Coordinates of C-alpha atoms in Angstrom, one line a residue:
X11 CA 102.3 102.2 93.2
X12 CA 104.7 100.3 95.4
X13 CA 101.7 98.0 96.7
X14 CA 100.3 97.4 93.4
X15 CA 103.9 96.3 91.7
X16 CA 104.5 93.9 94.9
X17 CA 100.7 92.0 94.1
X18 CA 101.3 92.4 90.4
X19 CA 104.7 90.7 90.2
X20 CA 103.5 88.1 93.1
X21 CA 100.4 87.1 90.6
X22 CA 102.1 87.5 87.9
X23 CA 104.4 84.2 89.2
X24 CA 101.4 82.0 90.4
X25 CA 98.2 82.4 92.2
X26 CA 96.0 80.2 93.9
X27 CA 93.0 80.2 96.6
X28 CA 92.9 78.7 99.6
X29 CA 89.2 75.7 99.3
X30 CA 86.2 76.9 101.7
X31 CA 87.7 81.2 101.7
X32 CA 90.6 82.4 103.8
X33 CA 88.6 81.3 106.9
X34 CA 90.0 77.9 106.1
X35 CA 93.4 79.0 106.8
X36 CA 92.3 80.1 110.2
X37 CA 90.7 77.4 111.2
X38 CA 93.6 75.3 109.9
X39 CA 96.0 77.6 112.2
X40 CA 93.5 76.9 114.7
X41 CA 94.1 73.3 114.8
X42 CA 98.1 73.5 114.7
X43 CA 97.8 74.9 117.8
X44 CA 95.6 73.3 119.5
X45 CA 97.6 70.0 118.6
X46 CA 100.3 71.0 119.6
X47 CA 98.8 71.9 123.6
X48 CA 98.2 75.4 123.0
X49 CA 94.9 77.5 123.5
X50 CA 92.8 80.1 121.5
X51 CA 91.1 83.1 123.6
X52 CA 88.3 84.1 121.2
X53 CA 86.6 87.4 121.8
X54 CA 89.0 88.1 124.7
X55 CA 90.9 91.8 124.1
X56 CA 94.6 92.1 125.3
X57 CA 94.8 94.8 128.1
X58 CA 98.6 95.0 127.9
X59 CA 102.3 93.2 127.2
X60 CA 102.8 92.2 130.7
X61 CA 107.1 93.1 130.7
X62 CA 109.5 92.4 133.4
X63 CA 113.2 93.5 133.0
X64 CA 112.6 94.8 129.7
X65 CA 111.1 91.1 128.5
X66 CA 107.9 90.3 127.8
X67 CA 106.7 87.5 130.1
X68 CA 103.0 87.3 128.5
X69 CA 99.9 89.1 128.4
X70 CA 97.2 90.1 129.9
X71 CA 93.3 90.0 128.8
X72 CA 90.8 93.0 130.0
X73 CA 89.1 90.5 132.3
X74 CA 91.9 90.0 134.3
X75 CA 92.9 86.8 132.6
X76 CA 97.3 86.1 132.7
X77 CA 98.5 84.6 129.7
X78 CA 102.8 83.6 130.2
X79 CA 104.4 83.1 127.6
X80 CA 108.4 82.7 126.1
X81 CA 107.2 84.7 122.9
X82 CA 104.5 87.7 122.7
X83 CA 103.8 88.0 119.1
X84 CA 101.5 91.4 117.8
X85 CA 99.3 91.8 114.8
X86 CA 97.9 95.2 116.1
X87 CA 99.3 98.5 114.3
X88 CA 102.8 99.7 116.2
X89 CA 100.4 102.6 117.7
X90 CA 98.5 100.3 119.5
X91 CA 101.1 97.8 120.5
X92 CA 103.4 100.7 121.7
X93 CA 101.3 103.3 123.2
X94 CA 98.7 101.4 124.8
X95 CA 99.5 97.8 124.8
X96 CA 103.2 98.0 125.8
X97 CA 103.3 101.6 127.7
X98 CA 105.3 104.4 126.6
X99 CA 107.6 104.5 130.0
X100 CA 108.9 101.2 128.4
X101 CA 110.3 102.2 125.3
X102 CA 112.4 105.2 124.2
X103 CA 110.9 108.6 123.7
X104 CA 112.0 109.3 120.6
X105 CA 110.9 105.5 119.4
X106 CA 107.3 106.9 120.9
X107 CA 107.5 109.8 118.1
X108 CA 108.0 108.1 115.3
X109 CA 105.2 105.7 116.2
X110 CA 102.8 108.7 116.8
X111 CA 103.9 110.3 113.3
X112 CA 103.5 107.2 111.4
X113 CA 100.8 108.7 108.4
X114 CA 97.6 106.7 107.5
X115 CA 95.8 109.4 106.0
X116 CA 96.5 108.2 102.8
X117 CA 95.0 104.6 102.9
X118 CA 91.1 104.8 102.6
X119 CA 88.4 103.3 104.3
X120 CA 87.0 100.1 102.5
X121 CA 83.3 98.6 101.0
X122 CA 84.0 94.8 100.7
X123 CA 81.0 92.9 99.0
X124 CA 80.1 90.1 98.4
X125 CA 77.7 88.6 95.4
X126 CA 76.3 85.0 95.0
X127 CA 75.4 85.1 91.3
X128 CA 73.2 82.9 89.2
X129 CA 75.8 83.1 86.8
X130 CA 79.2 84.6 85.8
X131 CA 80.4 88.0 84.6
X132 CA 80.2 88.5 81.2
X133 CA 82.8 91.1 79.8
X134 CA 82.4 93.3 76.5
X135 CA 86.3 92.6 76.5
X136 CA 86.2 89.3 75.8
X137 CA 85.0 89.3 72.5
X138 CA 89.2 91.2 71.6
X139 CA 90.4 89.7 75.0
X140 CA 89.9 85.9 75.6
X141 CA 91.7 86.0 78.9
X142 CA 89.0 88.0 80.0
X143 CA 86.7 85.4 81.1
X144 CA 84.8 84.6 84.8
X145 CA 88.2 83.7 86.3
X146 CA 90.3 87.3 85.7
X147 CA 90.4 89.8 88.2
X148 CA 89.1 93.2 86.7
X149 CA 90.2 96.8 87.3
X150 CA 86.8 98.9 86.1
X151 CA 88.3 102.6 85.1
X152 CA 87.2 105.2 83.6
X153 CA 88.8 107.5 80.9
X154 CA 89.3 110.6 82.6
X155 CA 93.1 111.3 83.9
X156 CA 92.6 113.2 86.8
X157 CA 89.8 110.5 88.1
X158 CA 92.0 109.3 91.0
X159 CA 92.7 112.8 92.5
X160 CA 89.3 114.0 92.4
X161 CA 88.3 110.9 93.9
X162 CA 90.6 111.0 96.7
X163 CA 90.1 114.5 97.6
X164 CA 86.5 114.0 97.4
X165 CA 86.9 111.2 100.4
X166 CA 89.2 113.1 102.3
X167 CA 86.5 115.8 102.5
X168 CA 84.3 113.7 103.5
X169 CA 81.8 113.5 100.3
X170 CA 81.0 112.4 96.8
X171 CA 76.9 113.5 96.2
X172 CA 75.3 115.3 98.5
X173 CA 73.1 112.4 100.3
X174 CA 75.0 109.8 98.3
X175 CA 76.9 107.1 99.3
X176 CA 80.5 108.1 99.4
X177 CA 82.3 105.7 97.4
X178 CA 85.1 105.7 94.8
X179 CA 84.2 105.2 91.0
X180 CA 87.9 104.3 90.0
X181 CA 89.6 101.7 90.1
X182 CA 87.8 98.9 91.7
X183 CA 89.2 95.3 91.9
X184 CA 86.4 92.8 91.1
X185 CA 87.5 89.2 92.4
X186 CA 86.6 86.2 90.2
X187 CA 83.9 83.6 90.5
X188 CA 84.8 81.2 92.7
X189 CA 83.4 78.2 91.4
X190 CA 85.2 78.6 88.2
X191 CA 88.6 79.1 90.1
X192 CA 88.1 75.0 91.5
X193 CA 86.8 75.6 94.7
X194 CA 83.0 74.2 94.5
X195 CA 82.3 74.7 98.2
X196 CA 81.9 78.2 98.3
X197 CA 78.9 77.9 95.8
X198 CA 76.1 75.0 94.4
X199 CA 77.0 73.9 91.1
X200 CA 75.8 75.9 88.3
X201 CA 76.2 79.4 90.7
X202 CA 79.0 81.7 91.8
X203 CA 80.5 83.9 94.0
X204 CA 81.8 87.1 93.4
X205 CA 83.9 90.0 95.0
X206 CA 84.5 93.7 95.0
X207 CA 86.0 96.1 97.0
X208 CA 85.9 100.0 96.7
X209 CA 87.7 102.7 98.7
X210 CA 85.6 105.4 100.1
X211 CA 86.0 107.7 103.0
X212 CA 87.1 106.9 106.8
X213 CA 84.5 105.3 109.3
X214 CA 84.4 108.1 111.4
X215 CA 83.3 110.2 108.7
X216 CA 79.5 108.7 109.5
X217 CA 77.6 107.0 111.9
X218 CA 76.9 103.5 111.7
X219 CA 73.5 104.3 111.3
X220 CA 74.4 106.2 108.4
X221 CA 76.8 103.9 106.7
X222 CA 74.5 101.2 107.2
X223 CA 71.8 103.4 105.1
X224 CA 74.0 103.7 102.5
X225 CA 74.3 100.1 101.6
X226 CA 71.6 99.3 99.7
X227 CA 72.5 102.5 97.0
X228 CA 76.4 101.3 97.1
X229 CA 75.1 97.9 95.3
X230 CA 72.9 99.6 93.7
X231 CA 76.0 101.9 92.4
X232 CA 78.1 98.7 91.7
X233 CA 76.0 97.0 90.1
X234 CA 75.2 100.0 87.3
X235 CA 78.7 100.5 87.0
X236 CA 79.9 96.7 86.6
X237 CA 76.9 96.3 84.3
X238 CA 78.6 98.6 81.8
X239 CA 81.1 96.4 81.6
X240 CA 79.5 93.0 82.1
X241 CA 76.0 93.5 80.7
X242 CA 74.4 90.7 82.3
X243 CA 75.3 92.0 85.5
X244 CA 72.0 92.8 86.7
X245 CA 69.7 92.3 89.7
X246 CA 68.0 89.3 87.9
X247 CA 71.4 87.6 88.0
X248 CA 71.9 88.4 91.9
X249 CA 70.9 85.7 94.3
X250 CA 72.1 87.5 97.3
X251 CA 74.8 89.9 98.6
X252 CA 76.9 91.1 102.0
X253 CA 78.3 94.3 102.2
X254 CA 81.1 95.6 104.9
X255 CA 81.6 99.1 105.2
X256 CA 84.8 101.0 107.0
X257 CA 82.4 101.5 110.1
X258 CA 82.1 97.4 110.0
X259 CA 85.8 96.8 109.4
X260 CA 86.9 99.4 112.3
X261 CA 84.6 99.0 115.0
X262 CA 85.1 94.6 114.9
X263 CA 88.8 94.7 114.2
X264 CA 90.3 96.6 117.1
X265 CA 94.1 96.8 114.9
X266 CA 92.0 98.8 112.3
X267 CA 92.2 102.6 112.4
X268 CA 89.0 104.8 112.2
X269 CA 89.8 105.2 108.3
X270 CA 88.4 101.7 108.4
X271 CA 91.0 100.4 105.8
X272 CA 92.9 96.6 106.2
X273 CA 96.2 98.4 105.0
X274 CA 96.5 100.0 108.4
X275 CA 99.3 101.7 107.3
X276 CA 99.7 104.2 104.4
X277 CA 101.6 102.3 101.6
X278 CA 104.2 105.3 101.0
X279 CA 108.2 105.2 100.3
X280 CA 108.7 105.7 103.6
X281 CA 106.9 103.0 105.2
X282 CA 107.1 100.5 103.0
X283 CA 110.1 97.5 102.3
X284 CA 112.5 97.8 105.3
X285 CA 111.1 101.4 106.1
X286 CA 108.0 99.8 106.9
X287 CA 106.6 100.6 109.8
X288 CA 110.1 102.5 110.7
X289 CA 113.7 101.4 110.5
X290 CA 114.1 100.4 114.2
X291 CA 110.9 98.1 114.1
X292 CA 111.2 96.8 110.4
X293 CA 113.1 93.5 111.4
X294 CA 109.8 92.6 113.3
X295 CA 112.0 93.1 116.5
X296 CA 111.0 95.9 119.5
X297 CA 112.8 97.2 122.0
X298 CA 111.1 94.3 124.6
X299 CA 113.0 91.3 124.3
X300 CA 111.0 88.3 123.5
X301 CA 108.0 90.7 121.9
X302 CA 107.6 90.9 118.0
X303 CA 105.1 92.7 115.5
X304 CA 103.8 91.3 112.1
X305 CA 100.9 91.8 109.8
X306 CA 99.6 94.5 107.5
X307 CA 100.7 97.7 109.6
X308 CA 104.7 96.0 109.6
X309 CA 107.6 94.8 106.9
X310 CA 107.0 94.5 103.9
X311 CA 103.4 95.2 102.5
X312 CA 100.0 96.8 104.0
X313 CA 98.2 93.5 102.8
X314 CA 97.0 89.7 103.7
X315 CA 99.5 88.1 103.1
X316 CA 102.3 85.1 104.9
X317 CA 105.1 87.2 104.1
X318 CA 104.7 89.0 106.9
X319 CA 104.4 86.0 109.3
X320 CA 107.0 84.2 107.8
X321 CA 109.7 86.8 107.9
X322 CA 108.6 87.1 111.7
X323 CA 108.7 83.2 112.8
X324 CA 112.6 83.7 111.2
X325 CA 113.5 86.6 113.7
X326 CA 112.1 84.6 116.6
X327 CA 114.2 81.5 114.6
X328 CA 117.3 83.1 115.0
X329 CA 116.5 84.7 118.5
X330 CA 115.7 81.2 120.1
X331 CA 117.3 78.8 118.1
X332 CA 114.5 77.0 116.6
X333 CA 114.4 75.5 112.8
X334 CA 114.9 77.8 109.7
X335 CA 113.3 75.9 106.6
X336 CA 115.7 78.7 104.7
X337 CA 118.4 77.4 105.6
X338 CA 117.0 73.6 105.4
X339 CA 116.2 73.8 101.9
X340 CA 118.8 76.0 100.6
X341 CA 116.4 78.4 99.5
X342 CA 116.6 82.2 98.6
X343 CA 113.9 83.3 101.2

């Protein structure tokens, strides 16, 4: 509830896309800092915070590789940076058990799909609803109360069908067609490209061998299910699709628990807002001076987002003296 409010009142302001996907925006961070004489280590995996004098002074890659630096900054969760990356003999015991109890048993693993579509969705509810057209983002649920319990309890034991696909029926987000948002470079004119994700059960639940079996009968799932809404969401109007299951999403994203889920954290009252991912770590500060956390796991939301980034860059602001565009242009955030 506390995510979902957060997103809601954020889109129900404004909301925009970023031309080419969200890759764009990497590849435009890319480019910042290469300009400005920095250096990207692709596919090279941090072995630890290299700390001297309780400061971090860098980092260093598993093959051997020193990276100095004035600033460390983490994306990983606060398990991983703490216990592993930093080294528990460096930071308070009782800061160690609170980062071992932090809960993401909650948060489920993830499908995320992809469609290219000859042509748009097109919902029974438009013909009462004319803000339901190809560019609104859809919640698909079902009648039945008790739906999201029996879901989730069904995940956490590890099943839906015996020999089925474990995914959730309700709710599922379905993103709009691109090309209808503006963005023509993500699909030929006259086609479109689609989105869904749907929680399911953690990556460790299967093997990869097994989630990648189930695939094929997940779109074959979604695509009866969105069909009832959308009735010319068929496989005649599908020219292709990708589909990334929690095994996918853990196993090449190293921050990602095994419940294969980008929220990394449980989005609950107590780790959420300034709670989140504790009260001592919450103002993107650790015990290492010089070495700060951000991203989906730390303050404010489990979600991609620049909030996150942004409220980061502003600790390390004040910390180093460097510009604060808040207080440049006299602005509430």
């Amino acid at each position: 509830g506390w995510h979902m409010l957060a997103i809601t009142m954020a889109a129900a302001r404004e909301f925009g896309g970023i031309r080419g996907g969200t890759h764009s925006s990497a590849h435009a961070a890319q480019k910042i800092v290469v300009e400005n004489g920095g250096k990207i280590f692709t596919r090279s995996e941090v072995d630890e915070v290299l700390i001297e004098n309780g400061k971090a002074k860098g980092i260093r890659l598993k093959d051997g590789t020193v990276v100095e630096a004035k600033v460390v900054v983490s994306t990983v969760t606060p398990q991983v940076l703490c216990t592993e990356l930093i080294g528990e003999g460096h930071l308070p015991e009782s800061l160690i058990r609170k980062v071992k109890a932090l809960t993401a048993f909650y948060s489920a693993g993830v499908w995320w799909d992809a469609w290219a579509l000859h042509e748009p969705p097109k919902y029974k509810a438009a013909e009462f609803d004319p803000d339901v057209d190809e560019t609104a983002f859809i919640a698909l649920m079902d009648k039945d109360p008790w739906s999201l319990s029996k879901e989730f309890w069904k995940r956490k034991l590890g099943r839906e069908w015996p020999g089925a696909p474990i995914i959730q029926g309700f709710p599922n987000t379905w993103v709009p067609s691109i090309e209808s948002m503006g963005d023509p470079t993500q699909a030929p004119p006259g086609k479109y490209a689609a989105g869904n994700e749907l929680y399911t059960s953690a990556a460790d639940v299967f093997t990869e061998k097994e989630w990648n079996s189930f695939k094929k009968p997940h779109a074959d799932f979604v695509l009866d299910m969105w069909s009832k809404f959308a009735p010319n969401m068929t496989w005649d109007n599908v020219i292709g699709y990708s589909i990334e299951s929690p095994w996918d999403i853990t196993h090449r994203l190293r921050h990602t628990p095994v419940n294969g889920c980008w929220n990394l954290l449980d989005i609950v009252g107590s780790q959420v807002g300034w709670y989140r991912p504790m009260m001592e770590l919450s103002d993107h500060k650790t015990p290492i001076e010089g070495l700060y956390g951000t991203g989906s796991a730390w303050h404010p939301l489990g979600c991609g987002q620049g909030a996150g980034g942004y409220n980061c860059y502003k600790a390390i602001a004040e910390d180093l003296g460097l510009r604060n565009p808040k207080e440049e242009k006299q602005r509430p955030y």
